[in-house]
Amino acid sequence: MLNETPKVIFPCDYPIKIIGENHSDFKSQVTTVLENSVANFDQNLTSTRISKRGTWIALTVNIIATGKPQLDAIFHDLKACSHVRLVL
């Protein structure tokens, strides 16, 4: 029983944290990926934090995930963005 992987039941609310360089294109790159991958993506469900020195920015977005293939595609596309450094 301890070896069972937790199962996610789709559709579900799913938070994604994206960390990257605090660059003027960062938010637009992330928004473009999410608008292309998530039906009815709501930017109002996004929180932003900037690092103390202003070098990095962290976005937390909440989406309605429809399945693992969708999440895999989102993570792949976000990691391909030039200013994104980490996707959790």
mmCIF file with all atom_site columns, C-alpha atoms in Angstrom:
data_model
loop_
_atom_site.group_PDB
_atom_site.id
_atom_site.type_symbol
_atom_site.label_atom_id
_atom_site.label_alt_id
_atom_site.label_comp_id
_atom_site.label_asym_id
_atom_site.label_entity_id
_atom_site.label_seq_id
_atom_site.pdbx_PDB_ins_code
_atom_site.Cartn_x
_atom_site.Cartn_y
_atom_site.Cartn_z
_atom_site.occupancy
_atom_site.B_iso_or_equiv
_atom_site.pdbx_formal_charge
_atom_site.auth_seq_id
_atom_site.auth_comp_id
_atom_site.auth_asym_id
_atom_site.auth_atom_id
_atom_site.pdbx_PDB_model_num
ATOM 1  C CA . MET A 1 1  ? 0.000   0.000  0.000   1.00 0.00 ? 1  MET A CA 1
ATOM 2  C CA . LEU A 1 2  ? 2.856   2.429  0.631   1.00 0.00 ? 2  LEU A CA 1
ATOM 3  C CA . ASN A 1 3  ? 4.097   2.031  -2.948  1.00 0.00 ? 3  ASN A CA 1
ATOM 4  C CA . GLU A 1 4  ? 0.872   3.238  -4.550  1.00 0.00 ? 4  GLU A CA 1
ATOM 5  C CA . THR A 1 5  ? 1.214   6.536  -6.364  1.00 0.00 ? 5  THR A CA 1
ATOM 6  C CA . PRO A 1 6  ? -1.396  9.147  -5.527  1.00 0.00 ? 6  PRO A CA 1
ATOM 7  C CA . LYS A 1 7  ? -4.026  9.476  -8.204  1.00 0.00 ? 7  LYS A CA 1
ATOM 8  C CA . VAL A 1 8  ? -5.350  12.781 -9.457  1.00 0.00 ? 8  VAL A CA 1
ATOM 9  C CA . ILE A 1 9  ? -8.960  12.730 -10.538 1.00 0.00 ? 9  ILE A CA 1
ATOM 10 C CA . PHE A 1 10 ? -9.569  14.952 -13.562 1.00 0.00 ? 10 PHE A CA 1
ATOM 11 C CA . PRO A 1 11 ? -10.929 17.504 -14.132 1.00 0.00 ? 11 PRO A CA 1
ATOM 12 C CA . CYS A 1 12 ? -9.551  19.275 -11.071 1.00 0.00 ? 12 CYS A CA 1
ATOM 13 C CA . ASP A 1 13 ? -8.186  22.576 -9.809  1.00 0.00 ? 13 ASP A CA 1
ATOM 14 C CA . TYR A 1 14 ? -4.442  22.467 -10.383 1.00 0.00 ? 14 TYR A CA 1
ATOM 15 C CA . PRO A 1 15 ? -1.910  25.100 -9.264  1.00 0.00 ? 15 PRO A CA 1
ATOM 16 C CA . ILE A 1 16 ? 1.221   25.598 -11.366 1.00 0.00 ? 16 ILE A CA 1
ATOM 17 C CA . LYS A 1 17 ? 4.175   27.694 -10.190 1.00 0.00 ? 17 LYS A CA 1
ATOM 18 C CA . ILE A 1 18 ? 6.391   29.223 -12.867 1.00 0.00 ? 18 ILE A CA 1
ATOM 19 C CA . ILE A 1 19 ? 9.662   30.911 -11.916 1.00 0.00 ? 19 ILE A CA 1
ATOM 20 C CA . GLY A 1 20 ? 11.720  32.959 -14.313 1.00 0.00 ? 20 GLY A CA 1
ATOM 21 C CA . GLU A 1 21 ? 13.686  36.090 -15.057 1.00 0.00 ? 21 GLU A CA 1
ATOM 22 C CA . ASN A 1 22 ? 11.881  39.314 -14.202 1.00 0.00 ? 22 ASN A CA 1
ATOM 23 C CA . HIS A 1 23 ? 11.731  40.368 -17.854 1.00 0.00 ? 23 HIS A CA 1
ATOM 24 C CA . SER A 1 24 ? 9.025   42.331 -19.640 1.00 0.00 ? 24 SER A CA 1
ATOM 25 C CA . ASP A 1 25 ? 8.217   39.304 -21.866 1.00 0.00 ? 25 ASP A CA 1
ATOM 26 C CA . PHE A 1 26 ? 7.958   36.739 -19.046 1.00 0.00 ? 26 PHE A CA 1
ATOM 27 C CA . LYS A 1 27 ? 4.265   37.175 -18.204 1.00 0.00 ? 27 LYS A CA 1
ATOM 28 C CA . SER A 1 28 ? 3.221   37.406 -21.851 1.00 0.00 ? 28 SER A CA 1
ATOM 29 C CA . GLN A 1 29 ? 5.108   34.180 -22.711 1.00 0.00 ? 29 GLN A CA 1
ATOM 30 C CA . VAL A 1 30 ? 3.445   32.327 -19.834 1.00 0.00 ? 30 VAL A CA 1
ATOM 31 C CA . THR A 1 31 ? 0.012   33.774 -20.613 1.00 0.00 ? 31 THR A CA 1
ATOM 32 C CA . THR A 1 32 ? 0.290   32.775 -24.281 1.00 0.00 ? 32 THR A CA 1
ATOM 33 C CA . VAL A 1 33 ? 1.114   29.158 -23.380 1.00 0.00 ? 33 VAL A CA 1
ATOM 34 C CA . LEU A 1 34 ? -1.748  28.946 -20.898 1.00 0.00 ? 34 LEU A CA 1
ATOM 35 C CA . GLU A 1 35 ? -4.289  30.598 -23.193 1.00 0.00 ? 35 GLU A CA 1
ATOM 36 C CA . ASN A 1 36 ? -3.387  28.061 -25.901 1.00 0.00 ? 36 ASN A CA 1
ATOM 37 C CA . SER A 1 37 ? -3.622  25.075 -23.544 1.00 0.00 ? 37 SER A CA 1
ATOM 38 C CA . VAL A 1 38 ? -6.372  25.874 -21.050 1.00 0.00 ? 38 VAL A CA 1
ATOM 39 C CA . ALA A 1 39 ? -9.971  26.513 -22.030 1.00 0.00 ? 39 ALA A CA 1
ATOM 40 C CA . ASN A 1 40 ? -11.289 29.688 -20.407 1.00 0.00 ? 40 ASN A CA 1
ATOM 41 C CA . PHE A 1 41 ? -7.936  30.570 -18.808 1.00 0.00 ? 41 PHE A CA 1
ATOM 42 C CA . ASP A 1 42 ? -8.571  33.295 -16.224 1.00 0.00 ? 42 ASP A CA 1
ATOM 43 C CA . GLN A 1 43 ? -5.613  35.619 -15.593 1.00 0.00 ? 43 GLN A CA 1
ATOM 44 C CA . ASN A 1 44 ? -7.345  36.784 -12.413 1.00 0.00 ? 44 ASN A CA 1
ATOM 45 C CA . LEU A 1 45 ? -6.434  33.424 -10.848 1.00 0.00 ? 45 LEU A CA 1
ATOM 46 C CA . THR A 1 46 ? -2.731  34.309 -11.095 1.00 0.00 ? 46 THR A CA 1
ATOM 47 C CA . SER A 1 47 ? -0.606  35.549 -8.207  1.00 0.00 ? 47 SER A CA 1
ATOM 48 C CA . THR A 1 48 ? 2.773   37.222 -8.696  1.00 0.00 ? 48 THR A CA 1
ATOM 49 C CA . ARG A 1 49 ? 5.798   37.540 -6.436  1.00 0.00 ? 49 ARG A CA 1
ATOM 50 C CA . ILE A 1 50 ? 9.011   39.337 -7.302  1.00 0.00 ? 50 ILE A CA 1
ATOM 51 C CA . SER A 1 51 ? 12.297  38.453 -5.601  1.00 0.00 ? 51 SER A CA 1
ATOM 52 C CA . LYS A 1 52 ? 13.842  40.814 -3.077  1.00 0.00 ? 52 LYS A CA 1
ATOM 53 C CA . ARG A 1 53 ? 16.397  42.099 -5.587  1.00 0.00 ? 53 ARG A CA 1
ATOM 54 C CA . GLY A 1 54 ? 13.911  42.121 -8.450  1.00 0.00 ? 54 GLY A CA 1
ATOM 55 C CA . THR A 1 55 ? 15.856  39.577 -10.507 1.00 0.00 ? 55 THR A CA 1
ATOM 56 C CA . TRP A 1 56 ? 13.265  36.786 -10.465 1.00 0.00 ? 56 TRP A CA 1
ATOM 57 C CA . ILE A 1 57 ? 9.514   36.548 -10.688 1.00 0.00 ? 57 ILE A CA 1
ATOM 58 C CA . ALA A 1 58 ? 7.253   33.713 -9.565  1.00 0.00 ? 58 ALA A CA 1
ATOM 59 C CA . LEU A 1 59 ? 3.769   33.242 -10.964 1.00 0.00 ? 59 LEU A CA 1
ATOM 60 C CA . THR A 1 60 ? 1.288   30.848 -9.434  1.00 0.00 ? 60 THR A CA 1
ATOM 61 C CA . VAL A 1 61 ? -1.607  30.068 -11.740 1.00 0.00 ? 61 VAL A CA 1
ATOM 62 C CA . ASN A 1 62 ? -4.658  27.989 -10.939 1.00 0.00 ? 62 ASN A CA 1
ATOM 63 C CA . ILE A 1 63 ? -6.192  26.108 -13.829 1.00 0.00 ? 63 ILE A CA 1
ATOM 64 C CA . ILE A 1 64 ? -8.832  23.472 -14.351 1.00 0.00 ? 64 ILE A CA 1
ATOM 65 C CA . ALA A 1 65 ? -6.726  20.534 -15.523 1.00 0.00 ? 65 ALA A CA 1
ATOM 66 C CA . THR A 1 66 ? -8.492  18.097 -17.832 1.00 0.00 ? 66 THR A CA 1
ATOM 67 C CA . GLY A 1 67 ? -5.888  15.330 -17.866 1.00 0.00 ? 67 GLY A CA 1
ATOM 68 C CA . LYS A 1 68 ? -2.252  14.317 -17.667 1.00 0.00 ? 68 LYS A CA 1
ATOM 69 C CA . PRO A 1 69 ? -1.599  14.898 -21.405 1.00 0.00 ? 69 PRO A CA 1
ATOM 70 C CA . GLN A 1 70 ? -2.740  18.508 -20.995 1.00 0.00 ? 70 GLN A CA 1
ATOM 71 C CA . LEU A 1 71 ? -0.446  19.026 -17.985 1.00 0.00 ? 71 LEU A CA 1
ATOM 72 C CA . ASP A 1 72 ? 2.487   17.405 -19.789 1.00 0.00 ? 72 ASP A CA 1
ATOM 73 C CA . ALA A 1 73 ? 1.972   19.730 -22.769 1.00 0.00 ? 73 ALA A CA 1
ATOM 74 C CA . ILE A 1 74 ? 1.731   22.811 -20.536 1.00 0.00 ? 74 ILE A CA 1
ATOM 75 C CA . PHE A 1 75 ? 4.911   21.910 -18.644 1.00 0.00 ? 75 PHE A CA 1
ATOM 76 C CA . HIS A 1 76 ? 6.749   21.184 -21.920 1.00 0.00 ? 76 HIS A CA 1
ATOM 77 C CA . ASP A 1 77 ? 5.654   24.458 -23.530 1.00 0.00 ? 77 ASP A CA 1
ATOM 78 C CA . LEU A 1 78 ? 6.435   26.545 -20.442 1.00 0.00 ? 78 LEU A CA 1
ATOM 79 C CA . LYS A 1 79 ? 9.919   25.046 -20.135 1.00 0.00 ? 79 LYS A CA 1
ATOM 80 C CA . ALA A 1 80 ? 10.547  26.010 -23.772 1.00 0.00 ? 80 ALA A CA 1
ATOM 81 C CA . CYS A 1 81 ? 9.960   29.715 -22.993 1.00 0.00 ? 81 CYS A CA 1
ATOM 82 C CA . SER A 1 82 ? 13.188  31.713 -23.001 1.00 0.00 ? 82 SER A CA 1
ATOM 83 C CA . HIS A 1 83 ? 12.685  33.454 -19.637 1.00 0.00 ? 83 HIS A CA 1
ATOM 84 C CA . VAL A 1 84 ? 11.224  30.495 -17.703 1.00 0.00 ? 84 VAL A CA 1
ATOM 85 C CA . ARG A 1 85 ? 13.694  28.732 -15.417 1.00 0.00 ? 85 ARG A CA 1
ATOM 86 C CA . LEU A 1 86 ? 11.517  26.371 -13.358 1.00 0.00 ? 86 LEU A CA 1
ATOM 87 C CA . VAL A 1 87 ? 8.002   24.937 -13.544 1.00 0.00 ? 87 VAL A CA 1
ATOM 88 C CA . LEU A 1 88 ? 6.467   23.201 -10.533 1.00 0.00 ? 88 LEU A CA 1
#
